[in-house]
Amino acid sequence: MFRIILKLRVPIVVALSAATVFFALQLPDLELDPDTEAYVPKGHPMRVYWEEARDRFGTGREILVAVHTDHPDGVFAPEILKGLTELTDGIKALPNVIETKVSSLSDAEAIVGTEDGLEIEPFFEDPPATREEAQAVRRSVYQNTVYLDRLVSRDASIATIIVKTDDSYGAAPTDVYREIAAYLDDVEIPGARILVAGNPAVEAVYGVQ
């Protein structure tokens, strides 16, 4: 075998070189598929479950902006709720964001029991100015458990702003993410960190070439 290879060394080197050049020429045409579902085989139980959930509840295209704090009162501190409200309003005002598709604790509505039945009202009109007012908001939120682990974590360390993206948008979900990310570069909430997650965010990051 060695003698055969030695005898044919020139043709082998030429063939390998030609193959290397051929595949190298294909590199500019290669594209990265940023779709996170592309990495999960079709028919996989988790992918099937995800597709069913997406079809039934419309999930999967949200951009999640999370406000995380180590404050003893969690996000139910006046300064954090104020920052969350201003951040929500700022995101709603972005050109490529549809205001009605943005949800956060600052504009969510609580179901309150009264003598006459049930009433629906916002958790707060203006951000609480005192700790007592902020704690009243906390009590109201925890009585409306549908928002727990959705708009606020159960330990109150994280509040989320949910931005839904779908076909009604004039811009692609990845473009909406980039616009939000650029806006967040200039935003600070004292005592908190701002994080971004969601499929559009992953696709935008992995789609950079």
mmCIF file of C-alpha atoms in Angstrom:
data_model
loop_
_atom_site.group_PDB
_atom_site.id
_atom_site.type_symbol
_atom_site.label_atom_id
_atom_site.label_comp_id
_atom_site.label_asym_id
_atom_site.label_seq_id
_atom_site.Cartn_x
_atom_site.Cartn_y
_atom_site.Cartn_z
ATOM 1 C CA MET A 1 0.000 0.000 0.000
ATOM 2 C CA PHE A 2 2.757 2.415 0.931
ATOM 3 C CA ARG A 3 4.516 1.766 -2.399
ATOM 4 C CA ILE A 4 1.288 2.426 -4.304
ATOM 5 C CA ILE A 5 0.762 5.725 -2.466
ATOM 6 C CA LEU A 6 4.377 6.714 -3.050
ATOM 7 C CA LYS A 7 4.086 5.873 -6.732
ATOM 8 C CA LEU A 8 0.857 7.877 -7.092
ATOM 9 C CA ARG A 9 1.877 10.717 -4.778
ATOM 10 C CA VAL A 10 1.699 13.395 -7.457
ATOM 11 C CA PRO A 11 -1.847 12.554 -8.671
ATOM 12 C CA ILE A 12 -3.009 12.247 -5.039
ATOM 13 C CA VAL A 13 -1.594 15.674 -4.105
ATOM 14 C CA VAL A 14 -3.148 17.215 -7.207
ATOM 15 C CA ALA A 15 -6.541 15.638 -6.465
ATOM 16 C CA LEU A 16 -6.509 16.772 -2.821
ATOM 17 C CA SER A 17 -5.476 20.284 -3.813
ATOM 18 C CA ALA A 18 -8.249 20.476 -6.402
ATOM 19 C CA ALA A 19 -10.825 19.258 -3.856
ATOM 20 C CA THR A 20 -9.602 21.807 -1.285
ATOM 21 C CA VAL A 21 -9.884 24.645 -3.797
ATOM 22 C CA PHE A 22 -13.369 23.481 -4.866
ATOM 23 C CA PHE A 23 -14.762 23.431 -1.332
ATOM 24 C CA ALA A 24 -13.032 26.710 -0.453
ATOM 25 C CA LEU A 25 -14.832 28.383 -3.357
ATOM 26 C CA GLN A 26 -18.170 27.326 -1.848
ATOM 27 C CA LEU A 27 -17.551 29.138 1.465
ATOM 28 C CA PRO A 28 -18.924 32.541 0.364
ATOM 29 C CA ASP A 29 -22.224 30.870 -0.505
ATOM 30 C CA LEU A 30 -22.628 29.171 2.866
ATOM 31 C CA GLU A 31 -25.401 30.548 5.050
ATOM 32 C CA LEU A 32 -26.104 30.059 8.734
ATOM 33 C CA ASP A 33 -29.685 29.118 9.457
ATOM 34 C CA PRO A 34 -30.594 31.325 12.459
ATOM 35 C CA ASP A 35 -33.830 29.435 13.116
ATOM 36 C CA THR A 36 -33.367 27.762 16.492
ATOM 37 C CA GLU A 37 -35.880 25.055 15.542
ATOM 38 C CA ALA A 38 -33.568 23.975 12.720
ATOM 39 C CA TYR A 39 -31.283 22.387 15.312
ATOM 40 C CA VAL A 40 -34.035 20.119 16.662
ATOM 41 C CA PRO A 41 -34.988 17.091 14.476
ATOM 42 C CA LYS A 42 -38.523 17.075 13.073
ATOM 43 C CA GLY A 43 -40.651 14.610 14.962
ATOM 44 C CA HIS A 44 -38.655 15.043 18.183
ATOM 45 C CA PRO A 45 -41.136 15.052 21.113
ATOM 46 C CA MET A 46 -39.939 18.425 22.402
ATOM 47 C CA ARG A 47 -40.255 20.011 18.956
ATOM 48 C CA VAL A 48 -43.742 18.568 18.510
ATOM 49 C CA TYR A 49 -44.767 19.923 21.910
ATOM 50 C CA TRP A 50 -43.274 23.327 21.107
ATOM 51 C CA GLU A 51 -45.114 23.543 17.778
ATOM 52 C CA GLU A 52 -48.408 22.611 19.443
ATOM 53 C CA ALA A 53 -47.923 25.260 22.130
ATOM 54 C CA ARG A 54 -47.020 27.857 19.513
ATOM 55 C CA ASP A 55 -50.088 27.050 17.408
ATOM 56 C CA ARG A 56 -52.474 27.061 20.357
ATOM 57 C CA PHE A 57 -51.175 29.994 22.362
ATOM 58 C CA GLY A 58 -49.222 32.007 19.809
ATOM 59 C CA THR A 59 -45.985 31.649 21.753
ATOM 60 C CA GLY A 60 -42.506 31.466 20.361
ATOM 61 C CA ARG A 61 -41.960 34.881 18.782
ATOM 62 C CA GLU A 62 -41.855 37.012 21.910
ATOM 63 C CA ILE A 63 -38.937 39.211 22.865
ATOM 64 C CA LEU A 64 -38.518 39.210 26.629
ATOM 65 C CA VAL A 65 -36.906 42.201 28.305
ATOM 66 C CA ALA A 66 -36.161 41.278 31.922
ATOM 67 C CA VAL A 67 -35.447 43.666 34.771
ATOM 68 C CA HIS A 68 -33.482 41.816 37.441
ATOM 69 C CA THR A 69 -32.722 43.223 40.877
ATOM 70 C CA ASP A 70 -31.241 42.095 44.183
ATOM 71 C CA HIS A 71 -33.206 44.740 46.104
ATOM 72 C CA PRO A 72 -34.707 43.337 49.330
ATOM 73 C CA ASP A 73 -38.176 44.226 48.052
ATOM 74 C CA GLY A 74 -37.421 42.837 44.626
ATOM 75 C CA VAL A 75 -39.006 44.688 41.739
ATOM 76 C CA PHE A 76 -41.599 46.044 44.149
ATOM 77 C CA ALA A 77 -39.364 48.931 45.135
ATOM 78 C CA PRO A 78 -40.584 52.380 44.027
ATOM 79 C CA GLU A 79 -37.466 53.131 41.979
ATOM 80 C CA ILE A 80 -37.607 49.756 40.202
ATOM 81 C CA LEU A 81 -41.305 50.078 39.346
ATOM 82 C CA LYS A 82 -40.635 53.586 38.055
ATOM 83 C CA GLY A 83 -37.789 52.325 35.894
ATOM 84 C CA LEU A 84 -39.939 49.432 34.628
ATOM 85 C CA THR A 85 -42.715 51.842 33.666
ATOM 86 C CA GLU A 86 -40.363 54.201 31.823
ATOM 87 C CA LEU A 87 -38.700 51.269 30.061
ATOM 88 C CA THR A 88 -42.083 49.877 28.968
ATOM 89 C CA ASP A 89 -43.170 53.262 27.624
ATOM 90 C CA GLY A 90 -39.853 53.682 25.811
ATOM 91 C CA ILE A 91 -40.148 50.306 24.086
ATOM 92 C CA LYS A 92 -43.742 51.007 23.072
ATOM 93 C CA ALA A 93 -42.604 54.240 21.415
ATOM 94 C CA LEU A 94 -40.041 52.549 19.149
ATOM 95 C CA PRO A 95 -40.879 52.825 15.418
ATOM 96 C CA ASN A 96 -41.011 49.088 14.718
ATOM 97 C CA VAL A 97 -42.875 48.088 17.882
ATOM 98 C CA ILE A 98 -46.658 47.782 17.995
ATOM 99 C CA GLU A 99 -47.763 49.358 21.277
ATOM 100 C CA THR A 100 -50.678 46.990 21.844
ATOM 101 C CA LYS A 101 -48.350 43.979 21.637
ATOM 102 C CA VAL A 102 -46.237 45.073 24.609
ATOM 103 C CA SER A 103 -47.127 43.837 28.102
ATOM 104 C CA SER A 104 -45.601 44.481 31.498
ATOM 105 C CA LEU A 105 -46.577 44.953 35.111
ATOM 106 C CA SER A 106 -46.870 48.689 34.491
ATOM 107 C CA ASP A 107 -49.925 48.291 32.245
ATOM 108 C CA ALA A 108 -51.355 44.959 33.418
ATOM 109 C CA GLU A 109 -54.801 44.866 34.969
ATOM 110 C CA ALA A 110 -55.827 43.293 38.233
ATOM 111 C CA ILE A 111 -59.102 41.565 39.023
ATOM 112 C CA VAL A 112 -60.362 42.990 42.294
ATOM 113 C CA GLY A 113 -63.262 41.627 44.311
ATOM 114 C CA THR A 114 -65.829 44.180 45.537
ATOM 115 C CA GLU A 115 -69.221 44.063 47.246
ATOM 116 C CA ASP A 116 -70.837 44.329 43.828
ATOM 117 C CA GLY A 117 -68.717 41.593 42.245
ATOM 118 C CA LEU A 118 -65.464 41.868 40.330
ATOM 119 C CA GLU A 119 -63.730 44.911 38.908
ATOM 120 C CA ILE A 120 -60.772 45.165 36.564
ATOM 121 C CA GLU A 121 -58.303 47.947 37.174
ATOM 122 C CA PRO A 122 -54.585 48.586 36.583
ATOM 123 C CA PHE A 123 -52.170 47.687 39.340
ATOM 124 C CA PHE A 124 -51.161 51.342 39.376
ATOM 125 C CA GLU A 125 -51.847 54.456 37.295
ATOM 126 C CA ASP A 126 -48.534 56.090 38.194
ATOM 127 C CA PRO A 127 -45.488 54.318 39.665
ATOM 128 C CA PRO A 128 -45.737 54.079 43.481
ATOM 129 C CA ALA A 129 -43.886 56.896 45.231
ATOM 130 C CA THR A 130 -43.479 55.166 48.609
ATOM 131 C CA ARG A 131 -42.585 51.716 49.870
ATOM 132 C CA GLU A 132 -46.074 51.335 51.330
ATOM 133 C CA GLU A 133 -47.663 51.988 47.946
ATOM 134 C CA ALA A 134 -45.238 49.589 46.263
ATOM 135 C CA GLN A 135 -46.051 46.865 48.780
ATOM 136 C CA ALA A 136 -49.758 47.388 48.109
ATOM 137 C CA VAL A 137 -49.026 46.725 44.433
ATOM 138 C CA ARG A 138 -47.146 43.584 45.432
ATOM 139 C CA ARG A 139 -50.089 42.262 47.420
ATOM 140 C CA SER A 140 -52.419 42.903 44.515
ATOM 141 C CA VAL A 141 -50.091 41.137 42.055
ATOM 142 C CA TYR A 142 -49.793 38.054 44.266
ATOM 143 C CA GLN A 143 -53.585 37.883 44.465
ATOM 144 C CA ASN A 144 -53.646 37.701 40.661
ATOM 145 C CA THR A 145 -51.472 34.620 40.265
ATOM 146 C CA VAL A 146 -51.892 34.513 36.477
ATOM 147 C CA TYR A 147 -49.106 37.105 36.295
ATOM 148 C CA LEU A 148 -46.657 35.168 38.465
ATOM 149 C CA ASP A 149 -43.772 33.667 36.489
ATOM 150 C CA ARG A 150 -45.151 35.560 33.513
ATOM 151 C CA LEU A 151 -44.751 39.281 34.217
ATOM 152 C CA VAL A 152 -42.996 38.867 37.556
ATOM 153 C CA SER A 153 -41.105 35.946 39.100
ATOM 154 C CA ARG A 154 -42.503 34.396 42.254
ATOM 155 C CA ASP A 155 -39.518 35.586 44.259
ATOM 156 C CA ALA A 156 -40.066 39.110 42.860
ATOM 157 C CA SER A 157 -36.468 39.394 41.671
ATOM 158 C CA ILE A 158 -37.424 39.685 37.984
ATOM 159 C CA ALA A 159 -40.067 41.622 36.098
ATOM 160 C CA THR A 160 -40.507 41.084 32.370
ATOM 161 C CA ILE A 161 -41.662 43.175 29.454
ATOM 162 C CA ILE A 162 -43.114 40.921 26.755
ATOM 163 C CA VAL A 163 -42.987 42.162 23.185
ATOM 164 C CA LYS A 164 -44.957 39.947 20.815
ATOM 165 C CA THR A 165 -43.803 39.774 17.199
ATOM 166 C CA ASP A 166 -45.811 38.224 14.380
ATOM 167 C CA ASP A 167 -46.754 38.640 10.734
ATOM 168 C CA SER A 168 -48.640 41.886 11.444
ATOM 169 C CA TYR A 169 -45.318 43.621 11.995
ATOM 170 C CA GLY A 170 -43.838 45.583 9.135
ATOM 171 C CA ALA A 171 -40.375 44.556 10.325
ATOM 172 C CA ALA A 172 -38.891 41.108 10.868
ATOM 173 C CA PRO A 173 -38.750 39.885 14.495
ATOM 174 C CA THR A 174 -34.941 40.011 14.373
ATOM 175 C CA ASP A 175 -35.082 43.661 13.284
ATOM 176 C CA VAL A 176 -37.468 44.454 16.143
ATOM 177 C CA TYR A 177 -35.003 42.807 18.519
ATOM 178 C CA ARG A 178 -32.092 44.867 17.148
ATOM 179 C CA GLU A 179 -34.094 48.060 17.565
ATOM 180 C CA ILE A 180 -34.928 47.184 21.175
ATOM 181 C CA ALA A 181 -31.325 46.155 21.895
ATOM 182 C CA ALA A 182 -30.018 49.453 20.493
ATOM 183 C CA TYR A 183 -32.493 51.363 22.660
ATOM 184 C CA LEU A 184 -31.462 49.454 25.771
ATOM 185 C CA ASP A 185 -27.821 50.510 25.279
ATOM 186 C CA ASP A 186 -28.764 53.944 26.616
ATOM 187 C CA VAL A 187 -31.130 52.825 29.381
ATOM 188 C CA GLU A 188 -30.255 52.255 33.026
ATOM 189 C CA ILE A 189 -32.402 51.401 36.032
ATOM 190 C CA PRO A 190 -30.528 52.062 39.287
ATOM 191 C CA GLY A 191 -30.214 48.878 41.301
ATOM 192 C CA ALA A 192 -31.247 46.609 38.433
ATOM 193 C CA ARG A 193 -29.900 44.852 35.352
ATOM 194 C CA ILE A 194 -31.707 44.711 32.028
ATOM 195 C CA LEU A 195 -31.528 41.455 30.063
ATOM 196 C CA VAL A 196 -33.026 40.372 26.727
ATOM 197 C CA ALA A 197 -34.127 36.892 25.666
ATOM 198 C CA GLY A 198 -36.460 35.144 23.241
ATOM 199 C CA ASN A 199 -36.252 33.349 19.896
ATOM 200 C CA PRO A 200 -35.891 36.557 17.846
ATOM 201 C CA ALA A 201 -32.927 37.548 20.013
ATOM 202 C CA VAL A 202 -31.243 34.162 19.554
ATOM 203 C CA GLU A 203 -31.888 34.207 15.822
ATOM 204 C CA ALA A 204 -30.512 37.735 15.469
ATOM 205 C CA VAL A 205 -27.319 36.851 17.348
ATOM 206 C CA TYR A 206 -26.732 33.537 15.576
ATOM 207 C CA GLY A 207 -27.633 35.087 12.255
ATOM 208 C CA VAL A 208 -24.744 37.577 12.351
ATOM 209 C CA GLN A 209 -22.153 36.602 9.755
#
